[in-house]
Short mmCIF file of C-alpha atoms in Angstrom, two decimals:
data_model
loop_
_atom_site.label_atom_id
_atom_site.label_comp_id
_atom_site.label_asym_id
_atom_site.label_seq_id
_atom_site.Cartn_x
_atom_site.Cartn_y
_atom_site.Cartn_z
CA UNK I 101 43.56 81.28 134.95
CA UNK I 102 41.17 78.37 134.89
CA UNK I 103 38.82 77.01 137.54
CA UNK I 104 36.07 74.44 137.93
CA UNK I 105 33.04 74.52 140.22
CA UNK I 106 31.09 71.38 141.02
CA UNK I 107 27.98 72.67 142.67
CA UNK I 108 27.04 69.55 144.61
CA UNK I 109 29.38 67.70 146.94
CA UNK I 110 26.99 64.77 147.24
CA UNK I 111 24.04 63.55 145.16
CA UNK I 112 21.86 60.74 146.57
CA UNK I 113 19.59 58.99 144.09
CA UNK I 114 17.59 55.78 143.83
CA UNK I 115 18.50 53.04 141.40
CA UNK I 116 16.99 53.49 137.90
CA UNK I 117 16.35 57.20 138.49
CA UNK I 118 17.94 59.88 136.27
CA UNK I 119 20.80 61.97 137.57
CA UNK I 120 22.61 65.20 136.64
CA UNK I 121 25.96 66.21 138.12
CA UNK I 122 26.69 69.86 137.57
CA UNK I 123 29.97 71.41 136.46
CA UNK I 124 30.75 75.02 135.62
CA UNK I 125 34.12 76.29 134.50
CA UNK I 126 35.91 79.58 134.20
CA UNK I 127 38.57 80.21 131.60
CA UNK I 128 39.70 83.14 129.53
CA UNK I 129 40.59 80.92 126.57
CA UNK I 130 39.12 78.02 124.63
CA UNK I 131 38.67 74.94 126.77
CA UNK I 132 38.83 71.19 126.72
CA UNK I 133 36.62 69.48 129.31
CA UNK I 134 36.79 66.12 131.05
CA UNK I 135 34.83 63.98 133.48
CA UNK I 136 36.73 61.43 135.55
CA UNK I 137 35.26 58.78 137.87
CA UNK I 138 36.85 57.38 141.02
CA UNK I 139 35.49 54.14 142.45
CA UNK I 140 36.19 53.42 146.14
CA UNK I 141 39.88 52.95 146.92
CA UNK I 142 40.94 53.33 143.30
CA UNK I 143 42.60 55.92 141.09
CA UNK I 144 40.70 58.13 138.66
CA UNK I 145 39.54 56.87 135.28
CA UNK I 146 38.50 58.98 132.30
CA UNK I 147 34.73 58.81 131.77
CA UNK I 148 34.36 61.15 128.79
CA UNK I 149 35.87 64.27 127.26
CA UNK I 150 35.04 67.20 125.02
CA UNK I 151 37.84 68.41 122.78
CA UNK I 152 36.02 69.81 119.75
CA UNK I 153 33.17 69.03 117.37
CA UNK I 154 29.82 67.80 118.67
CA UNK I 155 28.97 69.43 121.97
CA UNK I 156 27.30 66.23 123.21
CA UNK I 157 29.72 63.49 124.22
CA UNK I 158 28.93 60.02 125.52
CA UNK I 159 30.64 57.31 127.54
CA UNK I 160 30.43 53.58 126.95
CA UNK I 161 28.39 53.03 130.13
CA UNK I 162 25.51 55.39 129.38
CA UNK I 163 26.71 58.74 130.73
CA UNK I 164 26.62 61.84 128.56
CA UNK I 165 27.73 65.45 128.95
CA UNK I 166 26.97 68.56 126.94
CA UNK I 167 29.38 71.44 126.45
CA UNK I 168 27.49 74.70 126.76
CA UNK I 169 29.77 77.61 125.94
CA UNK I 170 27.26 80.36 126.71
CA UNK I 171 26.59 78.97 130.18
CA UNK I 172 30.20 77.78 130.69
CA UNK I 173 28.88 74.41 131.78
CA UNK I 174 29.62 70.74 131.18
CA UNK I 175 26.97 68.86 133.15
CA UNK I 176 27.05 65.06 133.36
CA UNK I 177 23.81 63.11 132.95
CA UNK I 178 22.57 59.55 132.98
CA UNK I 179 18.92 58.63 132.33
CA UNK I 180 18.91 55.58 134.62
CA UNK I 181 21.60 54.88 137.23
CA UNK I 182 22.77 51.55 138.64
CA UNK I 183 24.12 50.67 142.06
CA UNK I 184 27.49 50.19 140.39
CA UNK I 185 27.57 53.89 139.40
CA UNK I 186 28.20 54.79 143.04
CA UNK I 187 31.50 56.67 142.90
CA UNK I 188 33.02 60.13 143.06
CA UNK I 189 32.93 62.13 139.84
CA UNK I 190 35.40 64.89 139.00
CA UNK I 191 35.06 67.54 136.33
CA UNK I 192 38.30 68.96 134.91
CA UNK I 193 39.22 71.73 132.49
CA UNK I 194 42.25 72.51 130.39
CA UNK I 195 42.48 75.89 128.74
CA UNK I 196 44.03 76.24 125.31
CA UNK I 197 47.72 76.90 125.83
CA UNK I 198 47.79 75.23 129.24
CA UNK I 199 49.52 71.89 129.70
CA UNK I 200 47.78 70.82 132.93
CA UNK I 201 44.26 70.05 134.08
CA UNK I 202 42.39 71.86 136.84
CA UNK I 203 40.00 69.61 138.74
CA UNK I 204 36.81 70.41 140.58
CA UNK I 205 36.31 69.28 144.17
CA UNK I 206 34.25 66.27 143.15
CA UNK I 207 30.66 65.07 143.50
CA UNK I 208 29.90 61.87 145.34
CA UNK I 209 27.09 59.97 143.60
CA UNK I 210 25.31 57.65 146.02
CA UNK I 211 22.90 55.17 144.39
CA UNK I 212 20.63 53.22 146.70
CA UNK I 213 18.19 50.40 145.95
CA UNK C 68 50.51 46.49 130.38
CA UNK C 69 50.58 47.58 134.03
CA UNK C 70 49.76 51.21 133.20
CA UNK C 71 50.79 53.50 136.06
CA UNK C 72 52.16 51.85 139.18
CA UNK C 73 52.88 53.47 142.55
CA UNK C 74 54.79 52.28 145.58
CA UNK C 75 54.16 52.02 148.43
CA UNK C 76 50.37 51.68 148.75
CA UNK C 77 50.35 52.76 152.39
CA UNK C 78 52.88 54.56 154.58
CA UNK C 79 52.92 55.96 158.10
CA UNK C 80 55.62 58.50 158.98
CA UNK C 81 56.52 60.50 162.05
CA UNK C 82 56.85 64.27 161.79
CA UNK C 83 60.27 65.16 160.40
CA UNK C 84 60.93 61.86 158.66
CA UNK C 85 61.64 61.74 154.95
CA UNK C 86 60.44 59.41 152.25
CA UNK C 87 60.17 59.01 148.50
CA UNK C 88 57.04 57.96 146.64
CA UNK C 89 57.77 56.05 143.46
CA UNK C 90 55.80 56.14 140.23
CA UNK C 91 56.39 54.34 136.95
CA UNK C 92 54.45 54.09 133.69
CA UNK C 93 54.86 51.67 130.82
CA UNK C 94 52.80 53.53 128.20
CA UNK C 95 55.71 55.53 126.72
CA UNK C 96 54.07 58.74 127.89
CA UNK C 97 56.00 62.00 127.84
CA UNK C 98 54.21 63.83 130.66
CA UNK C 99 53.85 62.80 134.29
CA UNK C 100 52.10 64.40 137.27
CA UNK C 101 51.85 64.21 141.05
CA UNK C 102 48.58 65.14 142.79
CA UNK C 103 47.36 65.07 146.34
CA UNK C 104 43.73 64.35 147.19
CA UNK C 105 42.18 65.62 150.42
CA UNK C 106 38.51 65.35 151.47
CA UNK C 107 36.47 68.18 150.02
CA UNK C 108 39.46 69.61 148.14
CA UNK C 109 39.48 67.50 144.98
CA UNK C 110 42.82 66.88 143.32
CA UNK C 111 45.55 69.47 143.56
CA UNK C 112 48.62 69.38 141.36
CA UNK C 113 51.92 69.26 143.26
CA UNK C 114 54.47 69.00 140.45
CA UNK C 115 54.50 67.87 136.87
CA UNK C 116 57.01 66.93 134.22
CA UNK C 117 56.03 67.83 130.68
CA UNK C 118 58.86 65.75 129.25
CA UNK C 119 61.96 63.86 130.36
CA UNK C 120 64.42 66.29 131.92
CA UNK C 121 61.90 68.97 132.86
CA UNK C 122 59.85 69.58 136.00
CA UNK C 123 57.51 72.40 136.99
CA UNK C 124 55.65 73.44 140.10
CA UNK C 125 51.94 72.98 140.34
CA UNK C 126 49.42 74.50 142.73
CA UNK C 127 50.84 73.13 146.01
CA UNK C 128 54.59 72.43 145.67
CA UNK C 129 55.80 73.56 149.12
CA UNK C 130 57.39 70.77 151.14
CA UNK C 131 57.94 68.50 148.13
CA UNK C 132 60.62 67.78 145.57
CA UNK C 133 60.47 65.66 142.44
CA UNK C 134 62.83 63.81 140.15
CA UNK C 135 62.10 62.68 136.62
CA UNK C 136 64.56 59.80 136.68
CA UNK C 137 63.93 58.75 133.08
CA UNK C 138 60.96 58.66 130.73
CA UNK C 139 59.24 55.94 132.78
CA UNK C 140 59.77 57.08 136.34
CA UNK C 141 58.78 60.18 138.32
CA UNK C 142 59.39 60.25 142.08
CA UNK C 143 58.04 62.56 144.78
CA UNK C 144 60.12 63.26 147.88
CA UNK C 145 59.08 64.61 151.25
CA UNK C 146 62.24 65.86 152.95
CA UNK C 147 60.72 66.57 156.37
CA UNK C 148 57.18 65.28 156.64
CA UNK C 149 54.51 67.33 158.41
CA UNK C 150 51.00 66.32 159.56
CA UNK C 151 49.59 68.66 156.89
CA UNK C 152 51.03 66.29 154.29
CA UNK C 153 48.72 63.49 155.39
CA UNK C 154 46.86 62.75 152.17
CA UNK C 155 46.35 60.34 149.31
CA UNK C 156 48.92 60.87 146.58
CA UNK C 157 48.23 60.03 142.95
CA UNK C 158 50.64 59.82 140.08
CA UNK C 159 49.36 60.21 136.52
CA UNK C 160 50.79 60.23 133.01
CA UNK C 161 49.73 61.41 129.58
CA UNK C 162 51.06 61.19 126.07
CA UNK C 163 51.59 64.95 126.03
CA UNK C 164 50.76 67.85 128.28
CA UNK C 165 47.01 68.31 128.58
CA UNK C 166 46.08 65.01 126.98
CA UNK C 167 43.99 62.38 128.73
CA UNK C 168 45.70 61.46 131.98
CA UNK C 169 45.99 57.91 133.29
CA UNK C 170 46.16 57.52 137.04
CA UNK C 171 47.89 55.11 139.37
CA UNK C 172 46.13 53.45 142.33
CA UNK C 173 47.43 55.97 144.87
CA UNK C 174 49.56 56.03 148.03
CA UNK C 175 47.82 56.67 151.33
CA UNK C 176 50.24 58.60 153.56
CA UNK C 177 49.72 59.39 157.22
CA UNK C 178 52.09 61.70 159.08
CA UNK C 179 51.84 61.53 162.86
#
């Protein structure tokens, strides 16, 4: 079985401040990890993913996430957020041998001026 | 390239009515998925189709049926809608099972 826990349902932050969105997973096999973003009234879009290789992965808009196998975590970070980063962020896991993703419940990032 | 399209965007049903949600993708993907999104619950998989001609149950399949009409299209049917099926429904597709999924814009369904 595989599961994902996003520890914060909502994270308020001021513009230009750093942010970390936490994600922990549970799986009995090797994993592939994903972060998706959902802007208001839209579908989900892939933000970044870890499949293998370097444990630090980056997105084109300044987010990064680090796969930590010992802590079973895949936290998402950005050193300086913008108003436009306001959205809901979903962490997802796929265990080796599985053909579907399991999503966390989401974290709403609220960036204010 | 339209990506993943869903129709309708909005729908209101009365309890007991039936309807079909349509999904199509133009990316030549093999796998397609139906999710529902409810506040505080994240996305839950209803059904998926790993390839044309196959369908499998996900986490919450009760009250739903699916049809993989061809490689492009994957429909979701509610035979007798219930208020508990009020939700936002997303269709997604991927090149193969477990690969990056691409999502449609969603259908907002209300069952009265």
